[in-house]
Amino acid sequence: MGEGGLHRRQRISGVRADLRRQLLLADLALRHSRARQDRLQRVRQGRVPGCARETCNAGGGTGDRHRSLQKLRSGHSAREALTNTQEQQVLRSSQEEVGEKRSPLPCLGTFDSSARSPESAGESRSQVRQAAFRAAGALVMRVLERLLARKVHALSGDLAVFASPLAVVPPREETSGMYLGVDDLERPVFLNPSSLPNMHGVILGTTGSGKSTLARHLILEARDLGVSSWVIDPHGERSYARLYRWVLLLGADKVDLLSAPGWERSELAGELARYLERIYGIIGARFVLRELLLECLKTRSLSPLKSLSEVPEVKRVYDDLAQLHEIGAPSIEELAASSVCFTFPQASSREFRSLAALVLLMLLQGYRRELGESHRFEHMVVLEEAHYLAPYILNLYREARKYGYTVVAVTQLPRELDPRIYQLAGFVIVLSGPESYVDDISYLFSLTRDERDHVLYKPRGAALLVRQGDPRPRKLFLKPRPEAFPEGEVVYEGYAEQS
């Protein structure tokens, strides 16, 4: 037998001895506990023995057992905790099972000369393997017994303890609805209105990322489902206008703003005054505006506002409303029954655009409220530059889900929207962008590194889909319809690029 075989035998014997030490200490602890319980029981029964003479079959007497356990509790290792008698028993047992004969000094171990023959070497190797397997099996069984003996605590009716491994599997994918594109596994991705709590949505992306292209694609998909739509586009893009037969250039084209079905006059006047105070920055003028607007609604005329037009703040509100309103112009009943593109002159102010969008949405809200509750997907509004109306959108998302219409907010400033809007939205689509933008998105949706890289480094068309009820963002590659692209863009298999 060479030195390699000798060292291998010594290592196996040492491992076997360590296992036996651990098992012996566990057995000693169990015996010690049982002895204490028996002694306490005898004390209670009035039979107190003079001394405990029980001996432990494996590991010496009661005194040795007690000293070993005390050392183990004080932080000694298993080798240090065992007494000389116990240690000799462990070594003797491990040496006998391995087939090894060693001198009292482990470092000077010798073997019988008969072990050098090939037959004896083969038998020794077989014995070593069997001993190792027995030791490992005993240890595994003890570990399993301890694990199975553990008590699992749970609340009454709590099924978490019985959770299936399939709980980590993604939910079933939709196969119908509004087509978006494919995921990272080339599976088609749909937005199904019937499976979402609501169809309110948010589209996030920087300039040039394809927000408007995606919004136009959703309009075309909704049209195939028989859903009418509005677009409120402050930029006046022709790409939206060419999808609609009815296009209103607000400021040149008028709307009857004072016909407001579904609203109490005082309620509408109060809501308008509250938001006008924010839009125009008129601090402390809410109650004055409320009374003036209430008179306008009662008389169906803007004359009450005109009478105070010498006040600069009131004059700005009056001038903007006068550009929008006209008796006999299309009413909200006509507009809500059709698909309309609302756009603005290039020179119009931000306040004018915000006012027009606010009034149109409030008129639509009252009209749909008057029609009664409907959980069907019947009308969709795409609102560009939605961050200007963030406070109103929050209130709208809370209510509009039960009246059959939805608002898709499009913005390039994710932090400008109230975080509760993302919680109420049925879906959020995040487009790609630079690092500062992706940092904001990561903060809002707690993205993983892989999800973050998907919208940071992937080409145009890469996006994340977050659906209400599924907190895990879905990586996807958008596939908009060719009609959704602006003029001057060349459509290729992935997405679009400027020609």
Short mmCIF file of N, CA and C in Angstrom, two decimals, residues 291-450:
data_model
loop_
_atom_site.label_atom_id
_atom_site.label_comp_id
_atom_site.label_asym_id
_atom_site.label_seq_id
_atom_site.Cartn_x
_atom_site.Cartn_y
_atom_site.Cartn_z
N GLU A 291 -68.13 81.43 -8.16
CA GLU A 291 -69.38 82.19 -8.29
C GLU A 291 -69.55 82.70 -9.72
N LEU A 292 -68.47 83.14 -10.34
CA LEU A 292 -68.57 83.63 -11.71
C LEU A 292 -68.93 82.50 -12.67
N LEU A 293 -68.30 81.35 -12.52
CA LEU A 293 -68.59 80.22 -13.40
C LEU A 293 -69.99 79.68 -13.18
N LEU A 294 -70.47 79.72 -11.95
CA LEU A 294 -71.83 79.28 -11.67
C LEU A 294 -72.84 80.17 -12.39
N GLU A 295 -72.61 81.47 -12.41
CA GLU A 295 -73.49 82.39 -13.15
C GLU A 295 -73.41 82.12 -14.65
N CYS A 296 -72.23 81.82 -15.14
CA CYS A 296 -72.09 81.50 -16.57
C CYS A 296 -72.90 80.26 -16.94
N LEU A 297 -72.87 79.23 -16.09
CA LEU A 297 -73.62 78.01 -16.38
C LEU A 297 -75.12 78.24 -16.30
N LYS A 298 -75.55 79.08 -15.38
CA LYS A 298 -76.98 79.37 -15.25
C LYS A 298 -77.50 80.14 -16.46
N THR A 299 -76.74 81.12 -16.91
CA THR A 299 -77.18 81.97 -18.02
C THR A 299 -76.74 81.44 -19.38
N ARG A 300 -75.89 80.38 -19.38
CA ARG A 300 -75.32 79.81 -20.60
C ARG A 300 -74.65 80.90 -21.43
N SER A 301 -73.90 81.73 -20.72
CA SER A 301 -73.18 82.84 -21.36
C SER A 301 -71.93 83.14 -20.55
N LEU A 302 -70.92 83.71 -21.22
CA LEU A 302 -69.69 84.10 -20.54
C LEU A 302 -69.71 85.54 -20.06
N SER A 303 -70.87 86.18 -20.10
CA SER A 303 -70.97 87.59 -19.72
C SER A 303 -70.53 87.85 -18.28
N PRO A 304 -70.87 87.00 -17.28
CA PRO A 304 -70.41 87.28 -15.91
C PRO A 304 -68.89 87.38 -15.81
N LEU A 305 -68.17 86.58 -16.57
CA LEU A 305 -66.70 86.69 -16.56
C LEU A 305 -66.25 87.96 -17.27
N LYS A 306 -66.94 88.30 -18.34
CA LYS A 306 -66.55 89.49 -19.10
C LYS A 306 -66.72 90.75 -18.28
N SER A 307 -67.70 90.75 -17.35
CA SER A 307 -67.95 91.94 -16.54
C SER A 307 -66.79 92.24 -15.61
N LEU A 308 -65.97 91.24 -15.29
CA LEU A 308 -64.80 91.45 -14.42
C LEU A 308 -63.50 91.30 -15.21
N SER A 309 -63.56 91.52 -16.48
CA SER A 309 -62.37 91.32 -17.31
C SER A 309 -61.30 92.38 -17.07
N GLU A 310 -61.63 93.46 -16.30
CA GLU A 310 -60.58 94.43 -15.99
C GLU A 310 -59.57 93.86 -15.01
N VAL A 311 -59.95 92.80 -14.30
CA VAL A 311 -58.99 92.09 -13.43
C VAL A 311 -58.12 91.20 -14.33
N PRO A 312 -56.80 91.37 -14.34
CA PRO A 312 -55.95 90.66 -15.30
C PRO A 312 -56.12 89.14 -15.25
N GLU A 313 -56.20 88.57 -14.04
CA GLU A 313 -56.31 87.12 -13.93
C GLU A 313 -57.63 86.62 -14.51
N VAL A 314 -58.72 87.33 -14.22
CA VAL A 314 -60.02 86.94 -14.74
C VAL A 314 -60.06 87.13 -16.25
N LYS A 315 -59.42 88.17 -16.74
CA LYS A 315 -59.41 88.43 -18.19
C LYS A 315 -58.73 87.29 -18.95
N ARG A 316 -57.66 86.73 -18.40
CA ARG A 316 -56.98 85.61 -19.07
C ARG A 316 -57.91 84.41 -19.17
N VAL A 317 -58.64 84.13 -18.09
CA VAL A 317 -59.58 83.00 -18.12
C VAL A 317 -60.68 83.27 -19.13
N TYR A 318 -61.21 84.48 -19.13
CA TYR A 318 -62.30 84.82 -20.06
C TYR A 318 -61.83 84.72 -21.50
N ASP A 319 -60.68 85.24 -21.82
CA ASP A 319 -60.19 85.22 -23.20
C ASP A 319 -60.02 83.79 -23.71
N ASP A 320 -59.49 82.92 -22.86
CA ASP A 320 -59.28 81.53 -23.30
C ASP A 320 -60.61 80.80 -23.47
N LEU A 321 -61.55 81.02 -22.53
CA LEU A 321 -62.86 80.38 -22.67
C LEU A 321 -63.60 80.90 -23.89
N ALA A 322 -63.44 82.18 -24.19
CA ALA A 322 -64.12 82.76 -25.36
C ALA A 322 -63.59 82.16 -26.66
N GLN A 323 -62.32 81.74 -26.68
CA GLN A 323 -61.78 81.09 -27.88
C GLN A 323 -62.34 79.68 -28.08
N LEU A 324 -62.83 79.09 -26.98
CA LEU A 324 -63.32 77.71 -27.05
C LEU A 324 -64.83 77.61 -27.22
N HIS A 325 -65.58 78.52 -26.62
CA HIS A 325 -67.03 78.36 -26.49
C HIS A 325 -67.79 79.15 -27.54
N GLU A 326 -68.89 78.52 -27.97
CA GLU A 326 -69.83 79.20 -28.85
C GLU A 326 -71.16 78.47 -28.79
N ILE A 327 -72.24 79.22 -28.60
CA ILE A 327 -73.57 78.64 -28.60
C ILE A 327 -73.86 78.10 -30.00
N GLY A 328 -74.41 76.90 -30.07
CA GLY A 328 -74.70 76.28 -31.36
C GLY A 328 -73.57 75.46 -31.92
N ALA A 329 -72.40 75.50 -31.30
CA ALA A 329 -71.28 74.66 -31.74
C ALA A 329 -71.54 73.21 -31.32
N PRO A 330 -70.77 72.25 -31.81
CA PRO A 330 -70.99 70.85 -31.42
C PRO A 330 -71.02 70.68 -29.90
N SER A 331 -72.00 69.94 -29.43
CA SER A 331 -72.16 69.70 -27.99
C SER A 331 -71.43 68.42 -27.59
N ILE A 332 -71.38 68.19 -26.31
CA ILE A 332 -70.68 67.01 -25.81
C ILE A 332 -71.38 65.73 -26.25
N GLU A 333 -72.71 65.76 -26.41
CA GLU A 333 -73.43 64.57 -26.87
C GLU A 333 -72.96 64.16 -28.26
N GLU A 334 -72.77 65.12 -29.15
CA GLU A 334 -72.31 64.82 -30.50
C GLU A 334 -70.85 64.36 -30.49
N LEU A 335 -70.04 65.01 -29.71
CA LEU A 335 -68.62 64.67 -29.69
C LEU A 335 -68.37 63.30 -29.08
N ALA A 336 -69.08 62.97 -27.99
CA ALA A 336 -68.84 61.70 -27.31
C ALA A 336 -69.29 60.50 -28.13
N ALA A 337 -70.20 60.72 -29.06
CA ALA A 337 -70.68 59.62 -29.90
C ALA A 337 -69.79 59.38 -31.11
N SER A 338 -68.73 60.15 -31.26
CA SER A 338 -67.89 60.06 -32.46
C SER A 338 -66.43 59.93 -32.06
N SER A 339 -65.61 59.64 -33.05
CA SER A 339 -64.15 59.67 -32.89
C SER A 339 -63.65 61.02 -33.39
N VAL A 340 -62.95 61.75 -32.52
CA VAL A 340 -62.57 63.13 -32.81
C VAL A 340 -61.10 63.32 -32.45
N CYS A 341 -60.42 64.10 -33.27
CA CYS A 341 -59.05 64.54 -32.97
C CYS A 341 -59.09 66.02 -32.63
N PHE A 342 -58.75 66.36 -31.40
CA PHE A 342 -58.68 67.75 -30.95
C PHE A 342 -57.22 68.20 -31.01
N THR A 343 -56.98 69.27 -31.72
CA THR A 343 -55.62 69.79 -31.82
C THR A 343 -55.64 71.29 -31.59
N PHE A 344 -54.46 71.92 -31.55
CA PHE A 344 -54.35 73.32 -31.14
C PHE A 344 -53.45 74.07 -32.11
N PRO A 345 -53.65 75.38 -32.22
CA PRO A 345 -52.71 76.18 -33.01
C PRO A 345 -51.32 76.15 -32.38
N GLN A 346 -50.32 76.28 -33.19
CA GLN A 346 -48.95 76.21 -32.70
C GLN A 346 -48.64 77.34 -31.72
N ALA A 347 -49.28 78.49 -31.88
CA ALA A 347 -48.96 79.65 -31.05
C ALA A 347 -49.76 79.69 -29.76
N SER A 348 -50.60 78.71 -29.49
CA SER A 348 -51.43 78.75 -28.29
C SER A 348 -50.58 78.54 -27.05
N SER A 349 -51.05 79.10 -25.93
CA SER A 349 -50.30 79.02 -24.67
C SER A 349 -50.54 77.69 -23.97
N ARG A 350 -49.65 77.38 -23.04
CA ARG A 350 -49.81 76.15 -22.26
C ARG A 350 -51.09 76.20 -21.45
N GLU A 351 -51.44 77.38 -20.88
CA GLU A 351 -52.66 77.51 -20.09
C GLU A 351 -53.89 77.23 -20.95
N PHE A 352 -53.90 77.74 -22.18
CA PHE A 352 -55.04 77.51 -23.07
C PHE A 352 -55.19 76.02 -23.39
N ARG A 353 -54.11 75.34 -23.65
CA ARG A 353 -54.18 73.92 -23.97
C ARG A 353 -54.65 73.11 -22.76
N SER A 354 -54.13 73.45 -21.59
CA SER A 354 -54.55 72.73 -20.38
C SER A 354 -56.02 72.98 -20.08
N LEU A 355 -56.47 74.24 -20.26
CA LEU A 355 -57.88 74.56 -20.02
C LEU A 355 -58.77 73.78 -20.98
N ALA A 356 -58.43 73.76 -22.26
CA ALA A 356 -59.26 73.06 -23.24
C ALA A 356 -59.34 71.57 -22.93
N ALA A 357 -58.20 70.95 -22.63
CA ALA A 357 -58.20 69.52 -22.31
C ALA A 357 -59.01 69.24 -21.05
N LEU A 358 -58.87 70.10 -20.04
CA LEU A 358 -59.61 69.91 -18.79
C LEU A 358 -61.11 69.99 -19.02
N VAL A 359 -61.57 71.01 -19.74
CA VAL A 359 -63.01 71.19 -19.95
C VAL A 359 -63.57 70.03 -20.76
N LEU A 360 -62.87 69.60 -21.80
CA LEU A 360 -63.36 68.49 -22.62
C LEU A 360 -63.48 67.21 -21.79
N LEU A 361 -62.48 66.92 -20.98
CA LEU A 361 -62.53 65.71 -20.16
C LEU A 361 -63.63 65.78 -19.11
N MET A 362 -63.85 66.96 -18.54
CA MET A 362 -64.91 67.09 -17.53
C MET A 362 -66.29 66.96 -18.17
N LEU A 363 -66.46 67.50 -19.37
CA LEU A 363 -67.74 67.33 -20.07
C LEU A 363 -67.98 65.87 -20.42
N LEU A 364 -66.94 65.17 -20.88
CA LEU A 364 -67.08 63.75 -21.18
C LEU A 364 -67.38 62.95 -19.92
N GLN A 365 -66.74 63.29 -18.82
CA GLN A 365 -66.98 62.59 -17.55
C GLN A 365 -68.44 62.71 -17.14
N GLY A 366 -69.01 63.93 -17.22
CA GLY A 366 -70.42 64.10 -16.86
C GLY A 366 -71.35 63.37 -17.80
N TYR A 367 -71.04 63.40 -19.10
CA TYR A 367 -71.90 62.73 -20.08
C TYR A 367 -71.91 61.22 -19.85
N ARG A 368 -70.74 60.61 -19.64
CA ARG A 368 -70.68 59.16 -19.40
C ARG A 368 -71.34 58.80 -18.07
N ARG A 369 -71.24 59.69 -17.10
CA ARG A 369 -71.90 59.46 -15.82
C ARG A 369 -73.41 59.43 -15.99
N GLU A 370 -73.93 60.32 -16.84
CA GLU A 370 -75.37 60.36 -17.08
C GLU A 370 -75.86 59.10 -17.79
N LEU A 371 -75.03 58.50 -18.63
CA LEU A 371 -75.41 57.27 -19.31
C LEU A 371 -75.52 56.09 -18.35
N GLY A 372 -74.90 56.18 -17.19
CA GLY A 372 -74.96 55.10 -16.21
C GLY A 372 -73.72 54.22 -16.26
N GLU A 373 -73.63 53.34 -15.28
CA GLU A 373 -72.45 52.48 -15.17
C GLU A 373 -72.39 51.48 -16.32
N SER A 374 -71.19 51.26 -16.79
CA SER A 374 -70.94 50.28 -17.85
C SER A 374 -69.49 49.83 -17.72
N HIS A 375 -69.31 48.54 -17.59
CA HIS A 375 -67.96 48.01 -17.44
C HIS A 375 -67.39 47.52 -18.76
N ARG A 376 -68.07 47.83 -19.85
CA ARG A 376 -67.53 47.49 -21.16
C ARG A 376 -66.58 48.59 -21.63
N PHE A 377 -65.67 48.20 -22.48
CA PHE A 377 -64.69 49.13 -23.04
C PHE A 377 -65.33 49.78 -24.27
N GLU A 378 -65.83 51.04 -24.12
CA GLU A 378 -66.61 51.67 -25.17
C GLU A 378 -65.97 52.91 -25.77
N HIS A 379 -65.10 53.58 -25.02
CA HIS A 379 -64.54 54.84 -25.53
C HIS A 379 -63.14 55.02 -24.93
N MET A 380 -62.22 55.50 -25.75
CA MET A 380 -60.85 55.71 -25.29
C MET A 380 -60.40 57.13 -25.61
N VAL A 381 -59.73 57.76 -24.65
CA VAL A 381 -59.19 59.10 -24.82
C VAL A 381 -57.67 59.01 -24.68
N VAL A 382 -56.95 59.48 -25.69
CA VAL A 382 -55.49 59.58 -25.63
C VAL A 382 -55.14 61.02 -25.31
N LEU A 383 -54.46 61.23 -24.20
CA LEU A 383 -54.13 62.57 -23.72
C LEU A 383 -52.62 62.76 -23.77
N GLU A 384 -52.16 63.54 -24.74
CA GLU A 384 -50.73 63.87 -24.82
C GLU A 384 -50.38 64.95 -23.79
N GLU A 385 -49.10 64.96 -23.38
CA GLU A 385 -48.62 65.92 -22.37
C GLU A 385 -49.50 65.87 -21.12
N ALA A 386 -49.75 64.65 -20.65
CA ALA A 386 -50.70 64.45 -19.56
C ALA A 386 -50.22 65.03 -18.23
N HIS A 387 -48.93 65.28 -18.09
CA HIS A 387 -48.43 65.76 -16.80
C HIS A 387 -48.98 67.13 -16.44
N TYR A 388 -49.47 67.89 -17.43
CA TYR A 388 -50.04 69.20 -17.12
C TYR A 388 -51.37 69.07 -16.36
N LEU A 389 -52.03 67.93 -16.50
CA LEU A 389 -53.32 67.71 -15.82
C LEU A 389 -53.23 66.58 -14.80
N ALA A 390 -52.06 66.40 -14.21
CA ALA A 390 -51.85 65.27 -13.30
C ALA A 390 -52.86 65.23 -12.15
N PRO A 391 -53.19 66.35 -11.47
CA PRO A 391 -54.15 66.24 -10.36
C PRO A 391 -55.53 65.77 -10.82
N TYR A 392 -55.98 66.26 -11.97
CA TYR A 392 -57.30 65.85 -12.45
C TYR A 392 -57.29 64.39 -12.91
N ILE A 393 -56.20 63.94 -13.52
CA ILE A 393 -56.13 62.56 -13.99
C ILE A 393 -56.26 61.59 -12.83
N LEU A 394 -55.68 61.92 -11.69
CA LEU A 394 -55.79 61.05 -10.51
C LEU A 394 -57.25 60.87 -10.13
N ASN A 395 -58.01 61.96 -10.05
CA ASN A 395 -59.44 61.85 -9.71
C ASN A 395 -60.20 61.11 -10.80
N LEU A 396 -59.82 61.32 -12.05
CA LEU A 396 -60.50 60.67 -13.17
C LEU A 396 -60.28 59.16 -13.12
N TYR A 397 -59.08 58.72 -12.82
CA TYR A 397 -58.78 57.29 -12.77
C TYR A 397 -59.54 56.60 -11.64
N ARG A 398 -59.83 57.33 -10.59
CA ARG A 398 -60.57 56.73 -9.48
C ARG A 398 -62.02 56.44 -9.85
N GLU A 399 -62.57 57.22 -10.77
CA GLU A 399 -64.01 57.12 -11.05
C GLU A 399 -64.32 56.54 -12.41
N ALA A 400 -63.55 56.88 -13.42
CA ALA A 400 -63.96 56.63 -14.80
C ALA A 400 -64.03 55.15 -15.15
N ARG A 401 -63.42 54.28 -14.36
CA ARG A 401 -63.40 52.86 -14.71
C ARG A 401 -64.81 52.27 -14.78
N LYS A 402 -65.77 52.83 -14.04
CA LYS A 402 -67.10 52.24 -14.01
C LYS A 402 -68.07 52.86 -15.00
N TYR A 403 -67.58 53.75 -15.87
CA TYR A 403 -68.47 54.40 -16.82
C TYR A 403 -68.11 54.08 -18.27
N GLY A 404 -67.34 53.05 -18.50
CA GLY A 404 -67.16 52.53 -19.84
C GLY A 404 -66.17 53.26 -20.72
N TYR A 405 -65.40 54.18 -20.18
CA TYR A 405 -64.39 54.84 -21.01
C TYR A 405 -63.06 54.86 -20.27
N THR A 406 -62.01 55.08 -21.02
CA THR A 406 -60.67 55.02 -20.45
C THR A 406 -59.84 56.17 -20.96
N VAL A 407 -58.86 56.56 -20.17
CA VAL A 407 -57.94 57.63 -20.53
C VAL A 407 -56.53 57.05 -20.55
N VAL A 408 -55.84 57.20 -21.67
CA VAL A 408 -54.45 56.78 -21.80
C VAL A 408 -53.58 58.03 -21.72
N ALA A 409 -52.85 58.18 -20.63
CA ALA A 409 -52.01 59.36 -20.41
C ALA A 409 -50.63 59.13 -21.02
N VAL A 410 -50.20 60.07 -21.85
CA VAL A 410 -48.90 59.98 -22.52
C VAL A 410 -48.02 61.11 -21.99
N THR A 411 -46.84 60.77 -21.47
CA THR A 411 -45.96 61.79 -20.91
C THR A 411 -44.51 61.35 -21.01
N GLN A 412 -43.62 62.33 -21.01
CA GLN A 412 -42.18 62.06 -20.99
C GLN A 412 -41.56 62.37 -19.64
N LEU A 413 -42.39 62.75 -18.67
CA LEU A 413 -41.90 63.11 -17.34
C LEU A 413 -42.56 62.20 -16.30
N PRO A 414 -42.02 61.02 -16.07
CA PRO A 414 -42.68 60.06 -15.17
C PRO A 414 -42.84 60.56 -13.75
N ARG A 415 -41.92 61.38 -13.26
CA ARG A 415 -42.02 61.85 -11.88
C ARG A 415 -43.07 62.95 -11.71
N GLU A 416 -43.55 63.54 -12.80
CA GLU A 416 -44.56 64.59 -12.70
C GLU A 416 -45.94 64.03 -12.40
N LEU A 417 -46.15 62.75 -12.64
CA LEU A 417 -47.43 62.12 -12.34
C LEU A 417 -47.42 61.60 -10.91
N ASP A 418 -48.57 61.70 -10.26
CA ASP A 418 -48.72 61.16 -8.91
C ASP A 418 -48.50 59.65 -8.95
N PRO A 419 -47.69 59.08 -8.04
CA PRO A 419 -47.46 57.62 -8.05
C PRO A 419 -48.75 56.82 -7.95
N ARG A 420 -49.80 57.40 -7.37
CA ARG A 420 -51.06 56.67 -7.27
C ARG A 420 -51.70 56.45 -8.63
N ILE A 421 -51.36 57.29 -9.61
CA ILE A 421 -51.88 57.09 -10.96
C ILE A 421 -51.38 55.76 -11.51
N TYR A 422 -50.11 55.43 -11.27
CA TYR A 422 -49.57 54.16 -11.76
C TYR A 422 -50.24 52.98 -11.06
N GLN A 423 -50.61 53.16 -9.80
CA GLN A 423 -51.29 52.08 -9.08
C GLN A 423 -52.71 51.86 -9.59
N LEU A 424 -53.38 52.93 -9.99
CA LEU A 424 -54.76 52.82 -10.46
C LEU A 424 -54.84 52.40 -11.92
N ALA A 425 -53.80 52.64 -12.69
CA ALA A 425 -53.82 52.33 -14.12
C ALA A 425 -53.89 50.82 -14.34
N GLY A 426 -54.66 50.42 -15.34
CA GLY A 426 -54.72 49.00 -15.69
C GLY A 426 -53.43 48.51 -16.32
N PHE A 427 -52.73 49.39 -17.02
CA PHE A 427 -51.45 49.01 -17.63
C PHE A 427 -50.56 50.24 -17.75
N VAL A 428 -49.27 50.00 -17.72
CA VAL A 428 -48.26 51.03 -17.95
C VAL A 428 -47.26 50.46 -18.95
N ILE A 429 -46.97 51.22 -19.99
CA ILE A 429 -45.97 50.81 -20.98
C ILE A 429 -44.80 51.79 -20.89
N VAL A 430 -43.63 51.25 -20.60
CA VAL A 430 -42.41 52.04 -20.42
C VAL A 430 -41.53 51.84 -21.64
N LEU A 431 -41.25 52.92 -22.36
CA LEU A 431 -40.38 52.86 -23.53
C LEU A 431 -38.94 53.15 -23.13
N SER A 432 -38.03 52.94 -24.05
CA SER A 432 -36.61 53.09 -23.76
C SER A 432 -36.23 54.57 -23.66
N GLY A 433 -35.08 54.83 -23.03
CA GLY A 433 -34.63 56.20 -22.86
C GLY A 433 -33.26 56.25 -22.23
N PRO A 434 -32.74 57.46 -21.97
CA PRO A 434 -31.41 57.62 -21.38
C PRO A 434 -31.37 57.21 -19.92
N GLU A 435 -30.19 57.28 -19.34
CA GLU A 435 -29.98 56.75 -17.99
C GLU A 435 -30.77 57.51 -16.94
N SER A 436 -30.84 58.84 -17.03
CA SER A 436 -31.58 59.61 -16.02
C SER A 436 -33.06 59.25 -16.04
N TYR A 437 -33.61 59.05 -17.21
CA TYR A 437 -35.01 58.63 -17.34
C TYR A 437 -35.20 57.23 -16.78
N VAL A 438 -34.29 56.31 -17.09
CA VAL A 438 -34.40 54.94 -16.60
C VAL A 438 -34.25 54.91 -15.08
N ASP A 439 -33.45 55.81 -14.51
CA ASP A 439 -33.34 55.90 -13.05
C ASP A 439 -34.70 56.23 -12.43
N ASP A 440 -35.43 57.17 -13.03
CA ASP A 440 -36.76 57.51 -12.52
C ASP A 440 -37.70 56.31 -12.63
N ILE A 441 -37.63 55.61 -13.74
CA ILE A 441 -38.50 54.44 -13.94
C ILE A 441 -38.15 53.35 -12.92
N SER A 442 -36.86 53.14 -12.69
CA SER A 442 -36.44 52.12 -11.72
C SER A 442 -36.95 52.45 -10.32
N TYR A 443 -36.95 53.73 -9.97
CA TYR A 443 -37.45 54.15 -8.66
C TYR A 443 -38.95 53.89 -8.54
N LEU A 444 -39.69 54.13 -9.61
CA LEU A 444 -41.15 53.99 -9.56
C LEU A 444 -41.59 52.53 -9.55
N PHE A 445 -40.88 51.67 -10.29
CA PHE A 445 -41.35 50.30 -10.48
C PHE A 445 -40.39 49.25 -9.93
N SER A 446 -39.34 49.66 -9.22
CA SER A 446 -38.40 48.72 -8.60
C SER A 446 -37.90 47.69 -9.62
N LEU A 447 -37.30 48.17 -10.69
CA LEU A 447 -36.85 47.30 -11.77
C LEU A 447 -35.62 46.49 -11.34
N THR A 448 -35.53 45.28 -11.86
CA THR A 448 -34.31 44.50 -11.71
C THR A 448 -33.26 45.01 -12.70
N ARG A 449 -32.03 44.55 -12.54
CA ARG A 449 -30.97 45.00 -13.45
C ARG A 449 -31.28 44.58 -14.89
N ASP A 450 -31.82 43.38 -15.06
CA ASP A 450 -32.13 42.91 -16.41
C ASP A 450 -33.22 43.76 -17.05
#
